[in-house]
């Protein structure tokens, strides 16, 4: 994921190289390079949409999605990593480490602080990964549950 203008610049340079390589290649190699070019173009387009404020709501369906959403929220807000650090009263390197590591070592309180200073709130659903089997009347432990279930 692109998280800074410098990374955007590097990705655009790599894209030009990948496009040239894709044109000069054949067969499976060309297919792989075209897929790479498409992924890079999508990533660049996504970053630019966030920077322009065209995308401001970010779907979170896993913990790793939360890290990406916080980075996108910072970008949508128009803040650099240094500006976020200043609002959090932290060192810029701290924000750089958090973002580079996908906020893996950040506490829940830290994640909430980042969302708060960016002016975002997290809403969602905590649901079981595997659906639970439906309860049966006999599972309830009620007296005569077995005999009543058999009568129906």
CSV table of C-alpha atoms in Angstrom, one decimal:
chain,number,residue,atom,x,y,z
A,1,UNK,CA,0.0,0.0,0.0
A,2,UNK,CA,1.3,3.4,-0.9
A,3,UNK,CA,1.3,5.7,2.2
A,4,UNK,CA,3.4,8.7,1.2
A,5,UNK,CA,4.0,10.9,-1.8
A,6,UNK,CA,7.6,9.6,-2.0
A,7,UNK,CA,6.3,6.0,-2.2
A,8,UNK,CA,3.9,7.2,-4.9
A,9,UNK,CA,6.8,8.6,-6.9
A,10,UNK,CA,8.8,5.4,-6.6
A,11,UNK,CA,5.8,3.3,-7.6
A,12,UNK,CA,5.2,5.4,-10.7
A,13,UNK,CA,8.9,5.0,-11.7
A,14,UNK,CA,8.6,1.2,-11.2
A,15,UNK,CA,5.4,1.2,-13.1
A,16,UNK,CA,7.1,2.7,-16.2
A,17,UNK,CA,9.8,0.0,-16.0
A,18,UNK,CA,7.3,-2.8,-15.6
A,19,UNK,CA,5.2,-1.5,-18.5
A,20,UNK,CA,8.3,-1.5,-20.7
A,21,UNK,CA,9.3,-5.0,-19.5
A,22,UNK,CA,5.8,-6.3,-20.2
A,23,UNK,CA,6.0,-5.0,-23.8
A,24,UNK,CA,9.4,-6.6,-24.3
A,25,UNK,CA,8.3,-10.0,-22.9
A,26,UNK,CA,6.4,-12.9,-24.3
A,27,UNK,CA,4.3,-15.8,-23.0
A,28,UNK,CA,3.9,-16.4,-19.3
A,29,UNK,CA,6.4,-13.8,-18.3
A,30,UNK,CA,4.5,-11.2,-20.2
A,31,UNK,CA,1.2,-12.3,-18.5
A,32,UNK,CA,2.8,-12.0,-15.1
A,33,UNK,CA,4.2,-8.6,-15.9
A,34,UNK,CA,0.9,-7.4,-17.2
A,35,UNK,CA,-0.8,-8.5,-14.0
A,36,UNK,CA,1.9,-6.7,-12.0
A,37,UNK,CA,1.3,-3.5,-14.0
A,38,UNK,CA,-2.4,-3.7,-13.4
A,39,UNK,CA,-1.9,-4.1,-9.6
A,40,UNK,CA,0.5,-1.2,-9.6
A,41,UNK,CA,-1.9,1.0,-11.6
A,42,UNK,CA,-4.8,0.1,-9.2
A,43,UNK,CA,-2.6,0.9,-6.1
A,44,UNK,CA,-1.6,4.3,-7.6
A,45,UNK,CA,-5.2,5.1,-8.6
A,46,UNK,CA,-6.4,4.2,-5.0
A,47,UNK,CA,-3.8,6.4,-3.4
A,48,UNK,CA,-4.7,9.4,-5.7
A,49,UNK,CA,-8.4,9.0,-4.9
A,50,UNK,CA,-7.7,9.1,-1.2
A,51,UNK,CA,-5.4,12.1,-1.6
A,52,UNK,CA,-8.1,13.9,-3.6
A,53,UNK,CA,-10.7,13.1,-0.9
A,54,UNK,CA,-12.8,11.0,-3.3
A,55,UNK,CA,-12.6,8.1,-0.9
A,56,UNK,CA,-13.1,8.8,2.8
A,57,UNK,CA,-14.8,5.7,4.2
A,58,UNK,CA,-12.7,2.6,4.5
A,59,UNK,CA,-14.0,-0.9,5.0
A,60,UNK,CA,-12.4,-2.9,7.8
A,61,UNK,CA,-13.0,-6.6,8.0
A,62,UNK,CA,-9.7,-7.7,9.7
A,63,UNK,CA,-7.1,-6.3,12.0
A,64,UNK,CA,-4.7,-5.8,9.1
A,65,UNK,CA,-7.5,-3.8,7.3
A,66,UNK,CA,-7.6,-1.5,10.3
A,67,UNK,CA,-4.0,-0.6,9.8
A,68,UNK,CA,-4.5,0.2,6.1
A,69,UNK,CA,-7.7,2.1,7.0
A,70,UNK,CA,-5.8,4.3,9.5
A,71,UNK,CA,-3.1,5.1,6.9
A,72,UNK,CA,-5.8,6.0,4.3
A,73,UNK,CA,-7.6,8.1,6.9
A,74,UNK,CA,-4.3,10.0,7.5
A,75,UNK,CA,-3.9,10.5,3.8
A,76,UNK,CA,-7.5,11.5,3.3
A,77,UNK,CA,-7.1,14.1,6.1
A,78,UNK,CA,-4.1,15.5,4.1
A,79,UNK,CA,-1.6,14.9,6.9
A,80,UNK,CA,1.9,13.6,6.5
A,81,UNK,CA,3.3,11.1,9.0
A,82,UNK,CA,5.0,14.1,10.7
A,83,UNK,CA,1.7,15.9,11.1
A,84,UNK,CA,0.0,12.9,12.6
A,85,UNK,CA,3.0,12.4,15.0
A,86,UNK,CA,2.7,16.1,16.1
A,87,UNK,CA,-1.1,15.7,16.8
A,88,UNK,CA,-0.4,12.5,18.8
A,89,UNK,CA,2.5,14.2,20.6
A,90,UNK,CA,4.9,11.4,19.4
A,91,UNK,CA,8.0,11.3,17.3
A,92,UNK,CA,7.6,11.0,13.5
A,93,UNK,CA,9.7,7.9,13.6
A,94,UNK,CA,7.1,6.3,15.9
A,95,UNK,CA,4.4,6.9,13.3
A,96,UNK,CA,6.6,5.7,10.5
A,97,UNK,CA,7.3,2.4,12.5
A,98,UNK,CA,3.7,1.9,13.3
A,99,UNK,CA,2.6,2.4,9.6
A,100,UNK,CA,5.5,0.3,8.2
A,101,UNK,CA,4.7,-2.5,10.6
A,102,UNK,CA,0.9,-2.4,9.9
A,103,UNK,CA,0.3,-1.1,13.5
A,104,UNK,CA,1.1,-4.7,14.7
A,105,UNK,CA,2.7,-3.6,17.9
A,106,UNK,CA,0.2,-0.7,18.6
A,107,UNK,CA,-2.1,-1.1,21.6
A,108,UNK,CA,-5.9,-0.8,21.1
A,109,UNK,CA,-5.7,2.5,23.0
A,110,UNK,CA,-3.1,3.7,20.5
A,111,UNK,CA,-5.2,2.7,17.5
A,112,UNK,CA,-8.2,4.6,19.1
A,113,UNK,CA,-6.0,7.7,19.6
A,114,UNK,CA,-4.9,7.6,16.0
A,115,UNK,CA,-8.5,7.3,14.8
A,116,UNK,CA,-9.6,10.1,17.2
A,117,UNK,CA,-7.0,12.6,16.1
A,118,UNK,CA,-7.8,11.9,12.5
A,119,UNK,CA,-11.5,12.6,13.2
A,120,UNK,CA,-12.6,9.0,12.4
A,121,UNK,CA,-14.6,6.5,14.3
A,122,UNK,CA,-14.6,2.8,13.9
A,123,UNK,CA,-17.9,0.9,13.6
A,124,UNK,CA,-18.3,-2.7,12.9
A,125,UNK,CA,-19.4,-6.2,13.9
A,126,UNK,CA,-17.6,-8.8,15.8
A,127,UNK,CA,-18.8,-12.2,14.6
A,128,UNK,CA,-17.8,-15.8,14.9
A,129,UNK,CA,-15.5,-17.0,12.2
A,130,UNK,CA,-17.4,-20.3,12.1
A,131,UNK,CA,-21.2,-20.3,12.5
A,132,UNK,CA,-22.4,-22.1,15.5
A,133,UNK,CA,-24.7,-25.1,15.2
A,134,UNK,CA,-28.4,-24.2,16.0
A,135,UNK,CA,-29.5,-25.2,19.5
A,136,UNK,CA,-31.8,-28.2,19.9
A,137,UNK,CA,-34.5,-28.3,22.5
A,138,UNK,CA,-32.7,-31.3,24.1
A,139,UNK,CA,-29.6,-29.1,24.5
A,140,UNK,CA,-31.4,-26.8,26.9
A,141,UNK,CA,-31.5,-29.3,29.7
A,142,UNK,CA,-35.2,-28.7,30.4
A,143,UNK,CA,-37.2,-31.5,32.1
A,144,UNK,CA,-39.3,-33.5,29.7
A,145,UNK,CA,-37.6,-31.9,26.7
A,146,UNK,CA,-36.8,-35.3,25.3
A,147,UNK,CA,-40.3,-36.6,25.6
A,148,UNK,CA,-42.0,-33.4,24.2
A,149,UNK,CA,-39.5,-33.3,21.2
A,150,UNK,CA,-40.4,-36.9,20.5
A,151,UNK,CA,-44.2,-36.2,20.6
A,152,UNK,CA,-44.1,-33.7,17.7
